[in-house]
PDB file of C-alpha atoms in Angstrom:
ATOM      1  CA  UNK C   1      10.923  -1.414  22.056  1.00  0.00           C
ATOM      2  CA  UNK C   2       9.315  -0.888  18.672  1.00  0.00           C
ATOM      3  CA  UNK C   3       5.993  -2.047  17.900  1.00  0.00           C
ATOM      4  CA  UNK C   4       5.722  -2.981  14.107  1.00  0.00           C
ATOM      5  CA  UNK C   5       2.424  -3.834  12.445  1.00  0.00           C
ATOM      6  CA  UNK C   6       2.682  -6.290   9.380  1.00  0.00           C
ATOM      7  CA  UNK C   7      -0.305  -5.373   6.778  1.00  0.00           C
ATOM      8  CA  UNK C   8      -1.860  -5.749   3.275  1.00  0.00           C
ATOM      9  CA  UNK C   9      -5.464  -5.868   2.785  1.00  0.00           C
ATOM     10  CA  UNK C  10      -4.565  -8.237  -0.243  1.00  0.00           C
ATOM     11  CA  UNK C  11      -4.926 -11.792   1.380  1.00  0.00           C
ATOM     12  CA  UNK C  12      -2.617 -14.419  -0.025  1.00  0.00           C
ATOM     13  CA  UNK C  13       0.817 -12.544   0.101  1.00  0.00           C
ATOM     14  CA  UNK C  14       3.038 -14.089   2.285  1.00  0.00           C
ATOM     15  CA  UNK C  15       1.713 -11.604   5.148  1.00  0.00           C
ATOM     16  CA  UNK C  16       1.474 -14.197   7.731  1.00  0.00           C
ATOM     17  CA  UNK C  17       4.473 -16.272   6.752  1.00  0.00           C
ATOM     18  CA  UNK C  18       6.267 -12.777   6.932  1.00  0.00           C
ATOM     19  CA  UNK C  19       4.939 -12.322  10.470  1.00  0.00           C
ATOM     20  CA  UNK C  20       6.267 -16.072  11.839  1.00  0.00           C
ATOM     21  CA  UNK C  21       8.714 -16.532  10.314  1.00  0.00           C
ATOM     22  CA  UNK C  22      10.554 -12.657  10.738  1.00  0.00           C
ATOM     23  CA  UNK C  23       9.663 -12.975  14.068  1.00  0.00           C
ATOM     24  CA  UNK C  24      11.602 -16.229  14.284  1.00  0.00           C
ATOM     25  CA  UNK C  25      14.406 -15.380  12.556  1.00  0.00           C
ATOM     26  CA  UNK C  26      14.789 -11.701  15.153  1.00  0.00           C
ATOM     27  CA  UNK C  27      14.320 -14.065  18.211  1.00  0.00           C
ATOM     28  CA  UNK C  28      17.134 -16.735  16.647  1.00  0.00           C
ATOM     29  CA  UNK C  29      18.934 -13.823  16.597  1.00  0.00           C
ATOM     30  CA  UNK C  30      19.154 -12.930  20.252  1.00  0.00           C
ATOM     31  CA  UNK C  31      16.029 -10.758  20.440  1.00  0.00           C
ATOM     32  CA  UNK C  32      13.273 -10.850  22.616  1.00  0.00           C
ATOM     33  CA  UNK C  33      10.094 -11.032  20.043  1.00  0.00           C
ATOM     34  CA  UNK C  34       6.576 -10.764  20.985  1.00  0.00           C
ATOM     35  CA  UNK C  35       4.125 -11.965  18.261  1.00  0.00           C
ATOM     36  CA  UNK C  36       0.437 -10.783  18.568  1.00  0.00           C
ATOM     37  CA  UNK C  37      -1.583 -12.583  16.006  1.00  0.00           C
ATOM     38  CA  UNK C  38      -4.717 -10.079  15.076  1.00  0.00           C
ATOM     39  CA  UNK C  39      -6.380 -12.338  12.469  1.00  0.00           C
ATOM     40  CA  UNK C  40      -9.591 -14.655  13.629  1.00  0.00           C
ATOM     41  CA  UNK C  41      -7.975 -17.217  11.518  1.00  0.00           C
ATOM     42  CA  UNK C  42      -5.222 -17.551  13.614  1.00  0.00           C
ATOM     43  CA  UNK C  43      -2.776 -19.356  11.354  1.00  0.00           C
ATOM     44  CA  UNK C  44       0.102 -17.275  12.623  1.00  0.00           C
ATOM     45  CA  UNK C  45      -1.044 -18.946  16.236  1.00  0.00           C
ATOM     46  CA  UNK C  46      -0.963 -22.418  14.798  1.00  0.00           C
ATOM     47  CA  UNK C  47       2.460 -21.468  12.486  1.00  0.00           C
ATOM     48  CA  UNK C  48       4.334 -20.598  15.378  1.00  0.00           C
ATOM     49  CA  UNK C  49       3.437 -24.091  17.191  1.00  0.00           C
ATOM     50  CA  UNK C  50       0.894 -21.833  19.480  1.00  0.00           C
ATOM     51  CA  UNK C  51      -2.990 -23.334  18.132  1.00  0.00           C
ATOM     52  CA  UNK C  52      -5.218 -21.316  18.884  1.00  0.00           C
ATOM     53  CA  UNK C  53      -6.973 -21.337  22.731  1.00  0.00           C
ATOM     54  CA  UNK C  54     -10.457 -20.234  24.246  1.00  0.00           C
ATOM     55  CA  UNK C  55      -9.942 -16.675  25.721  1.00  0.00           C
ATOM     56  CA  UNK C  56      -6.533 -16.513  25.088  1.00  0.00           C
ATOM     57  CA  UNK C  57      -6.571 -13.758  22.289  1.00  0.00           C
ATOM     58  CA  UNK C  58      -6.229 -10.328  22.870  1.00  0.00           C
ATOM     59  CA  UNK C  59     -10.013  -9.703  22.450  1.00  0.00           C
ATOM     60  CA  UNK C  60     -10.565  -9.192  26.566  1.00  0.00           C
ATOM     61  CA  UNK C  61      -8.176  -6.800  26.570  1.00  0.00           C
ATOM     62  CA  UNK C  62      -9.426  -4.925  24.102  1.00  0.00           C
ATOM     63  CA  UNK C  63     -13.124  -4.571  24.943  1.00  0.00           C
ATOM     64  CA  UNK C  64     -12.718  -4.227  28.371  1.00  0.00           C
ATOM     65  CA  UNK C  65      -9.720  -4.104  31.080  1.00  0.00           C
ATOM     66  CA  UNK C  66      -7.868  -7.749  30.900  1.00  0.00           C
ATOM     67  CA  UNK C  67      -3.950  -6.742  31.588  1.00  0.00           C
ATOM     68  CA  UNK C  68      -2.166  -8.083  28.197  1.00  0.00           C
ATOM     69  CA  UNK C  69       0.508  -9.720  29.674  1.00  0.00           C
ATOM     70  CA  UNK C  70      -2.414 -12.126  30.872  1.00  0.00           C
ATOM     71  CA  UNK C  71      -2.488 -13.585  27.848  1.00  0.00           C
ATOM     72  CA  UNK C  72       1.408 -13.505  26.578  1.00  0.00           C
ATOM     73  CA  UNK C  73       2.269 -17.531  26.509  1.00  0.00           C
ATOM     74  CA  UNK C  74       5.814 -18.788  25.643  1.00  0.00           C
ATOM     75  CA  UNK C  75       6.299 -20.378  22.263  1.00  0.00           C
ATOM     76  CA  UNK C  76       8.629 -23.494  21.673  1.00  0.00           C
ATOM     77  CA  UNK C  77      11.233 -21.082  20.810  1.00  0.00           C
ATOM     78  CA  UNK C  78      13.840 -19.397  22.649  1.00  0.00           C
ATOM     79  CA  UNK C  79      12.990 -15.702  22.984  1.00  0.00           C
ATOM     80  CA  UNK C  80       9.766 -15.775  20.632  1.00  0.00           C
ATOM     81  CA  UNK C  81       6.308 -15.191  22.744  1.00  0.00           C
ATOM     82  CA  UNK C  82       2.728 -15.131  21.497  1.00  0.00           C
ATOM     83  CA  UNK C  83      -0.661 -14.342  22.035  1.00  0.00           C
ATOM     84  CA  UNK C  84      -2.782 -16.093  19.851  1.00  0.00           C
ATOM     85  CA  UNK C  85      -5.718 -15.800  17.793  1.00  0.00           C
ATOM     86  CA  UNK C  86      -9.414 -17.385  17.979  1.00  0.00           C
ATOM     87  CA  UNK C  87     -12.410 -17.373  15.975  1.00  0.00           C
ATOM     88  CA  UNK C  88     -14.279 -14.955  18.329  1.00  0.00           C
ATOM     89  CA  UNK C  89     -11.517 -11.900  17.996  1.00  0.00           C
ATOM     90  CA  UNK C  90     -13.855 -11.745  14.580  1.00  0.00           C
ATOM     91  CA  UNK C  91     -16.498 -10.373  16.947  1.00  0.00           C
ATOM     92  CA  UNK C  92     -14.546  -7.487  18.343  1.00  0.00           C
ATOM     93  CA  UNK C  93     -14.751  -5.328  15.205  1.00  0.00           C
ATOM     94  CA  UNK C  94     -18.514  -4.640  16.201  1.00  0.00           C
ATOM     95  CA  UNK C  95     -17.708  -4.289  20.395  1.00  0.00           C
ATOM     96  CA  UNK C  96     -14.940  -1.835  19.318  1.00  0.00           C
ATOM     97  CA  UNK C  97     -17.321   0.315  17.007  1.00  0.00           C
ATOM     98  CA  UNK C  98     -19.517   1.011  20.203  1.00  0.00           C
ATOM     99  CA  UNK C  99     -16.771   1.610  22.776  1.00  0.00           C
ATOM    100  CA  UNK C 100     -15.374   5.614  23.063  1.00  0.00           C
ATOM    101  CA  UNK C 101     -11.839   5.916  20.962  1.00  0.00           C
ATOM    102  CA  UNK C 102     -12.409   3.014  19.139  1.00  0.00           C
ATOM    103  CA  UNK C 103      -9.237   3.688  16.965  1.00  0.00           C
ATOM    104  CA  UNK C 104      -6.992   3.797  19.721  1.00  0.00           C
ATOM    105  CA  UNK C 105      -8.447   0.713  22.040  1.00  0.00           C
ATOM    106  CA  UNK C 106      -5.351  -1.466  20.975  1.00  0.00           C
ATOM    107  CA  UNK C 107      -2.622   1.800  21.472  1.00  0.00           C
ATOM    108  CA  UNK C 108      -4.196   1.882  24.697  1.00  0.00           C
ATOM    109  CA  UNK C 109      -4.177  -2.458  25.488  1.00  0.00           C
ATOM    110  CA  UNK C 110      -0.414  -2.368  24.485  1.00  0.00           C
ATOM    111  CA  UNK C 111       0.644   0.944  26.632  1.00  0.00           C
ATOM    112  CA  UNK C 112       2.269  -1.270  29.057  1.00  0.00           C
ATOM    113  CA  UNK C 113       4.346  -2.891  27.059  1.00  0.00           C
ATOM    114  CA  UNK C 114       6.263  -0.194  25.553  1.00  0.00           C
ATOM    115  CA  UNK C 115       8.767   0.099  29.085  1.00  0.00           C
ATOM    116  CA  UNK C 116       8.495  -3.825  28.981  1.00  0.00           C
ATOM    117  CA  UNK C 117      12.459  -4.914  29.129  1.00  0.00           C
ATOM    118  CA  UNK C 118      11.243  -8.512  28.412  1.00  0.00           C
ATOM    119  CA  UNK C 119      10.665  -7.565  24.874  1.00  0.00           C
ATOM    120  CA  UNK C 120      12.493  -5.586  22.226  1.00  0.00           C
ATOM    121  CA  UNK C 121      10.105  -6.477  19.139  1.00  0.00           C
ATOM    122  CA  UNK C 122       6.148  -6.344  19.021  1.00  0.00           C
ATOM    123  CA  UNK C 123       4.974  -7.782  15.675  1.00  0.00           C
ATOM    124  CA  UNK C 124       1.204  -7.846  15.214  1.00  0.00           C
ATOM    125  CA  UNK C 125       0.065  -9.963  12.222  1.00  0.00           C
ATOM    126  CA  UNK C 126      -3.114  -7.914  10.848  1.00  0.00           C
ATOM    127  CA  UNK C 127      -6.092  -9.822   9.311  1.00  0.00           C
ATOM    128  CA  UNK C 128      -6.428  -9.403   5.430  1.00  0.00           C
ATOM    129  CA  UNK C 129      -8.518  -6.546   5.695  1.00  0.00           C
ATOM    130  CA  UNK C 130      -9.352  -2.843   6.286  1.00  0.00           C
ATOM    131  CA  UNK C 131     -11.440  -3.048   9.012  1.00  0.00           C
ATOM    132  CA  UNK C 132     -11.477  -1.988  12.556  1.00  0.00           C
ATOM    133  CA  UNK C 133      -8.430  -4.741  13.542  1.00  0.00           C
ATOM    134  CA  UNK C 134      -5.873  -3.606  11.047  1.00  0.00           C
ATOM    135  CA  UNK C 135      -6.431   0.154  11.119  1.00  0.00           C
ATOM    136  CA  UNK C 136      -6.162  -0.260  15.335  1.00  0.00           C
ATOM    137  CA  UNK C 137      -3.406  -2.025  14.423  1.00  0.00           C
ATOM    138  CA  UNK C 138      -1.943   0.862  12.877  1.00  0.00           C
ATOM    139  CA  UNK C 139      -2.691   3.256  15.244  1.00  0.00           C
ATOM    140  CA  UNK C 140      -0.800   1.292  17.635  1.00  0.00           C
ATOM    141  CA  UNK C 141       2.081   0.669  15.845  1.00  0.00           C
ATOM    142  CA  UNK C 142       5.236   3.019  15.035  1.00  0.00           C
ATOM    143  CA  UNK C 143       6.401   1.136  12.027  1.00  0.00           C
ATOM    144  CA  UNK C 144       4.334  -0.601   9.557  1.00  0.00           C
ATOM    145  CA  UNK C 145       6.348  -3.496   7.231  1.00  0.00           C
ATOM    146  CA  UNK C 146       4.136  -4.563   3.971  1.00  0.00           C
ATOM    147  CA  UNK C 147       4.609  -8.219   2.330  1.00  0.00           C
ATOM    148  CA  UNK C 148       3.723  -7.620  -1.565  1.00  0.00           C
ATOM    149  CA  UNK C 149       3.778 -11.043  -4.010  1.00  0.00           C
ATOM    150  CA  UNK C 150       5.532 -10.201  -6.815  1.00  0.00           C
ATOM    151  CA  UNK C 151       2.492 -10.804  -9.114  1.00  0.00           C
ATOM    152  CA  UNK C 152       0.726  -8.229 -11.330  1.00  0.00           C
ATOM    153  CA  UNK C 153      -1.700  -6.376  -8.769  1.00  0.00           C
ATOM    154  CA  UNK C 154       1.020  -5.670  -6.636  1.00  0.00           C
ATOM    155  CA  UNK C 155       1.149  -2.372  -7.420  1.00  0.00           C
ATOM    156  CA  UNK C 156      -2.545  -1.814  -7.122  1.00  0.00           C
ATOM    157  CA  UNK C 157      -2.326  -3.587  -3.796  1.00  0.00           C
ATOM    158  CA  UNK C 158       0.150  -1.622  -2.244  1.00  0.00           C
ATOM    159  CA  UNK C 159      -1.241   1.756  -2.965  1.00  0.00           C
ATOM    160  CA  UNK C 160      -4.299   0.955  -0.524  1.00  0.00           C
ATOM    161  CA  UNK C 161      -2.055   0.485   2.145  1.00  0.00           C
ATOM    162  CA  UNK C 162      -0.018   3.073   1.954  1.00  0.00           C
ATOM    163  CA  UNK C 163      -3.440   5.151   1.314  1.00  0.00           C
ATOM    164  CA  UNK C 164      -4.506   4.054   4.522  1.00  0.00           C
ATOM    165  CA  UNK C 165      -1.181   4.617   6.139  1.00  0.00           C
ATOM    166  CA  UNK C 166      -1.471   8.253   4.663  1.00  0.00           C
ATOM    167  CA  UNK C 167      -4.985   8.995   6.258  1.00  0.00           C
ATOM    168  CA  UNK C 168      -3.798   7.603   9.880  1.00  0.00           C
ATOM    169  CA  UNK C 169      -0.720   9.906  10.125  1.00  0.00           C
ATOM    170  CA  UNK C 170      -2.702  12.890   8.307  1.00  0.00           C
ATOM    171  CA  UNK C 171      -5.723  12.455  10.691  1.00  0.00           C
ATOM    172  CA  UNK C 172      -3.656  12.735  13.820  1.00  0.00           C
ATOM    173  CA  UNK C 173      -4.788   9.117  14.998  1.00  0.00           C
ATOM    174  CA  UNK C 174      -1.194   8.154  14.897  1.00  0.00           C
ATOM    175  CA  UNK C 175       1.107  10.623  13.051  1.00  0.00           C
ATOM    176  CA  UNK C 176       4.473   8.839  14.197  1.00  0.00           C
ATOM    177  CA  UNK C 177       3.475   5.855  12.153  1.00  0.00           C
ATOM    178  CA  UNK C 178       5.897   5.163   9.719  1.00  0.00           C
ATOM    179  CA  UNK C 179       6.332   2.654   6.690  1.00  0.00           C
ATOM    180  CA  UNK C 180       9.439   0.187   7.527  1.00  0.00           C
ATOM    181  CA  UNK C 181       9.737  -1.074   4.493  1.00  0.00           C
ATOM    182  CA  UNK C 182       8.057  -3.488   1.770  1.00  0.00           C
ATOM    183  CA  UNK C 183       8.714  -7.090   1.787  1.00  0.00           C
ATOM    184  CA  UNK C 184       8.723  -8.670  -1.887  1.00  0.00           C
ATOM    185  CA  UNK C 185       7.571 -12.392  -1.400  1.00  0.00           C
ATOM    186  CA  UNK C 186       7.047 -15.502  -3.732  1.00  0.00           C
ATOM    187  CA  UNK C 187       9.366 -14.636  -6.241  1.00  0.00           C
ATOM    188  CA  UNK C 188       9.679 -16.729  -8.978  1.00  0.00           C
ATOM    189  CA  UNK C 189      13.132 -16.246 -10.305  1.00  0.00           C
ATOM    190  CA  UNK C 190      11.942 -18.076 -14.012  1.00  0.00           C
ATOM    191  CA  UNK C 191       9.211 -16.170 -14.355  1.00  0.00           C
ATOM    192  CA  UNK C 192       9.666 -12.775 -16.469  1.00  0.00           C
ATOM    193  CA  UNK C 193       6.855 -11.601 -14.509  1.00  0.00           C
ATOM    194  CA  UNK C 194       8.427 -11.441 -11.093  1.00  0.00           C
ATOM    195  CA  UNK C 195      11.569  -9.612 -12.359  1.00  0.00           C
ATOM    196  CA  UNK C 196       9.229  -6.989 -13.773  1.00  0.00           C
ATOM    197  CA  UNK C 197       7.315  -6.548 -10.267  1.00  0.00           C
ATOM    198  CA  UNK C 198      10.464  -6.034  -8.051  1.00  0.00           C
ATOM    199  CA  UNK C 199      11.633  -3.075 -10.573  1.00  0.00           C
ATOM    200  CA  UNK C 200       8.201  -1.551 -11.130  1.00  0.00           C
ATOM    201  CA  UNK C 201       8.196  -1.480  -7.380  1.00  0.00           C
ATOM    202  CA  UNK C 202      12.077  -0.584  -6.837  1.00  0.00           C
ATOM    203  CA  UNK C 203      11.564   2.556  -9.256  1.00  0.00           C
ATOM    204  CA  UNK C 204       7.973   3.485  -7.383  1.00  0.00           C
ATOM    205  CA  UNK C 205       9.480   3.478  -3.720  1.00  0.00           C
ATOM    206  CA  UNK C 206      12.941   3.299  -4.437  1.00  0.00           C
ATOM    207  CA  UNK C 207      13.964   3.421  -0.910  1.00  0.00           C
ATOM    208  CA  UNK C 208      11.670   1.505   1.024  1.00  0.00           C
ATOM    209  CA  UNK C 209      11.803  -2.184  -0.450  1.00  0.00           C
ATOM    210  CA  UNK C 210      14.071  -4.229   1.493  1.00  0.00           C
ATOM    211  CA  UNK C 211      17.254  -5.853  -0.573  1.00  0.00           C
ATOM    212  CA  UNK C 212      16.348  -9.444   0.919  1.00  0.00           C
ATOM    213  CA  UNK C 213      13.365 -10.893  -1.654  1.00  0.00           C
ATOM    214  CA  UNK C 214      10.924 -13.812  -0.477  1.00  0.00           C
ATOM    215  CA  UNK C 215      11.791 -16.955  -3.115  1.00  0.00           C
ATOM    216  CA  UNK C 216       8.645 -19.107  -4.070  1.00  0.00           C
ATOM    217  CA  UNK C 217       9.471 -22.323  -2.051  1.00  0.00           C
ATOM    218  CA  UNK C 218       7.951 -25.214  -1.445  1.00  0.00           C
ATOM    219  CA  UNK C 219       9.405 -25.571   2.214  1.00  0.00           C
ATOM    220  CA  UNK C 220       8.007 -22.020   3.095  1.00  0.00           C
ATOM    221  CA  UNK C 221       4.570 -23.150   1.813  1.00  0.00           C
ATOM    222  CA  UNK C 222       5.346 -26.732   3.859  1.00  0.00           C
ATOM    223  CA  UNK C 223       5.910 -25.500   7.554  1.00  0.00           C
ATOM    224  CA  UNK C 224       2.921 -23.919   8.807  1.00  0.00           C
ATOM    225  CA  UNK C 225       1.262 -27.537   8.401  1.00  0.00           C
ATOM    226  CA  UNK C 226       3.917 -28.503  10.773  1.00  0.00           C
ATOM    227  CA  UNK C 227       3.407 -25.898  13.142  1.00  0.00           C
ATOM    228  CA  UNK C 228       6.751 -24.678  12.751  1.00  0.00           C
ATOM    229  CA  UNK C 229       8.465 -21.402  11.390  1.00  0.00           C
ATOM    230  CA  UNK C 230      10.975 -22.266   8.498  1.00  0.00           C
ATOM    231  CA  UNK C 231      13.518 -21.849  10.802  1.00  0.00           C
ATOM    232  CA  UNK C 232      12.795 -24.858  12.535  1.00  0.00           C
ATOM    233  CA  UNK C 233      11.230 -26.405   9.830  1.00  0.00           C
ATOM    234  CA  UNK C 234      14.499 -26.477   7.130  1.00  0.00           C
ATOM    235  CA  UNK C 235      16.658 -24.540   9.243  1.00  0.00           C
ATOM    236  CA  UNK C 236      19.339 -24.531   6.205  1.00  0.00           C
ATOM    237  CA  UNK C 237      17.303 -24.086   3.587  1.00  0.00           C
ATOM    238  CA  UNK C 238      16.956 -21.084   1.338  1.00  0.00           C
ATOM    239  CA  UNK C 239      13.401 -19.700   3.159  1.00  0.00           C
ATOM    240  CA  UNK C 240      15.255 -19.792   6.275  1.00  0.00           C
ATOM    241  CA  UNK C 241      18.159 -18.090   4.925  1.00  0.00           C
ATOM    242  CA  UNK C 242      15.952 -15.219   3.282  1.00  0.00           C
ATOM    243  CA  UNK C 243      14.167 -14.563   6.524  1.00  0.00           C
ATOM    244  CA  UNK C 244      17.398 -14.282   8.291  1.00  0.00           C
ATOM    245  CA  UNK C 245      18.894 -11.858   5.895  1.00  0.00           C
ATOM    246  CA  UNK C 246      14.974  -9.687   5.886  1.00  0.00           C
ATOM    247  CA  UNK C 247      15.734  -9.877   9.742  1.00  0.00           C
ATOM    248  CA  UNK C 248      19.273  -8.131   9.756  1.00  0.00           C
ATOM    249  CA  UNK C 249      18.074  -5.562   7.668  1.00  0.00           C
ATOM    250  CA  UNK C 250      14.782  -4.781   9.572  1.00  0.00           C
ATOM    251  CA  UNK C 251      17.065  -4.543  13.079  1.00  0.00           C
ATOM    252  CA  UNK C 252      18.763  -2.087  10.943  1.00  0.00           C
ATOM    253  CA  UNK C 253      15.806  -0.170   9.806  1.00  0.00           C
ATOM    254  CA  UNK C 254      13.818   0.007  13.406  1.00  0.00           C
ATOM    255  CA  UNK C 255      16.882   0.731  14.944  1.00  0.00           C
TER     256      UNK C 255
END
């Protein structure tokens, strides 16, 4: 079972959408997917046709001694579980602080998990930030994928991340973390720009961004309102193809 953390500090890059709609795509598949949605905005909750519910996040578990699998709920799709978000997980970044290993609180909450037969993929969906959530979130995890929009800052964007990736291992907090792979999203095949992005990126980390790029679609942007991953959603359409071809090759990469 691999636990994978999906991450940019850089809100509005097709970091949630990643999380749904890869975790779909692996449980269409055959696997046995367990989505953990870490942001207090829980739109991956609501995305994955899970809204959000009163004390069913994970922040019991992680402030004091509620089992996870407590709070594990079936989605409408075969093989895909949740735990979802709520507003108060936003509170847990200043319980954590005060508690003893407070970098290791979620490592700890998902120990049980990791001989769990009912699930082959953990995918936690990180809040758009570098706080106390994402970097537990990284010290949990043993891969780490990164959705990057293929706009100018990427670059920029990335490099914080990876930074912060960096310091974890370094630091000893989690030194079998490693980077899975960056996802290149909302491409915009007539735009110069995006072309530019994917081979500034290509030539910077040549062999960690995945083939499979994220097209700027309409239906992608569409689902989530429906409470449906893209899968679902337009199951023939070109997001759902995309996210089934970034699935096979992230099976091969966390294999």
């Amino acid at each position: 079972m691999k636990i994978v953390a999906i991450a940019n500090q850089k809100g509005g890059v097709g970091k949630t959408t990643t999380a749904v709609n890869l975790s779909a795509a692996l449980a269409e598949s055959g696997h046995k997917v367990l989505l953990i949605d870490l942001d207090p905005q829980a739109n991956a909750s609501s995305a994955a046709g899970c809204p959000a519910q009163d004390n069913m996040s994970i922040y019991s578990c992680m402030i004091g001694s509620t089992p996870i699998h407590d709070k594990i709920q079936a989605s409408p799709y075969n093989n895909l579980s949740i735990i979802t978000s709520e507003i108060d997980l936003a509170g847990c970044e200043v319980e954590i602080a005060r508690l003893e290993n407070p970098l290791g609180r979620l490592r700890e909450v998902l120990e049980p998990l990791r001989h769990d037969p009912a699930y082959q993929h953990v995918i936690l969906d990180c809040p758009p930030s570098l706080g106390i959530l994402m970097t537990n979130a990284l010290a949990a995890a043993e891969g780490l994928l990164v959705p990057v929009q293929c706009e100018y800052f990427a670059l920029d964007g990335i490099s914080k991340i990876l930074d912060l990736l960096n310091r974890i291992k370094n630091q000893g907090v989690n030194p079998n973390l490693e980077l899975v792979g960056v996802a290149l999203t909302m491409f915009d095949a007539r735009t110069r720009l995006s072309q530019q992005v994917v081979n500034e990126l290509k030539q910077h980390l040549p062999d960690k961004i995945f083939t499979t790029i994220i097209p700027r679609s309409i239906r992608l942007s569409e689902a989530p309102s429906f409470g449906k991953p893209i899968m679902a959603y337009d199951p023939s359409g070109v997001g759902s193809q995309s996210y089934r071809l970034l699935a096979q090759e992230f099976i091969q990469r966390v294999a």
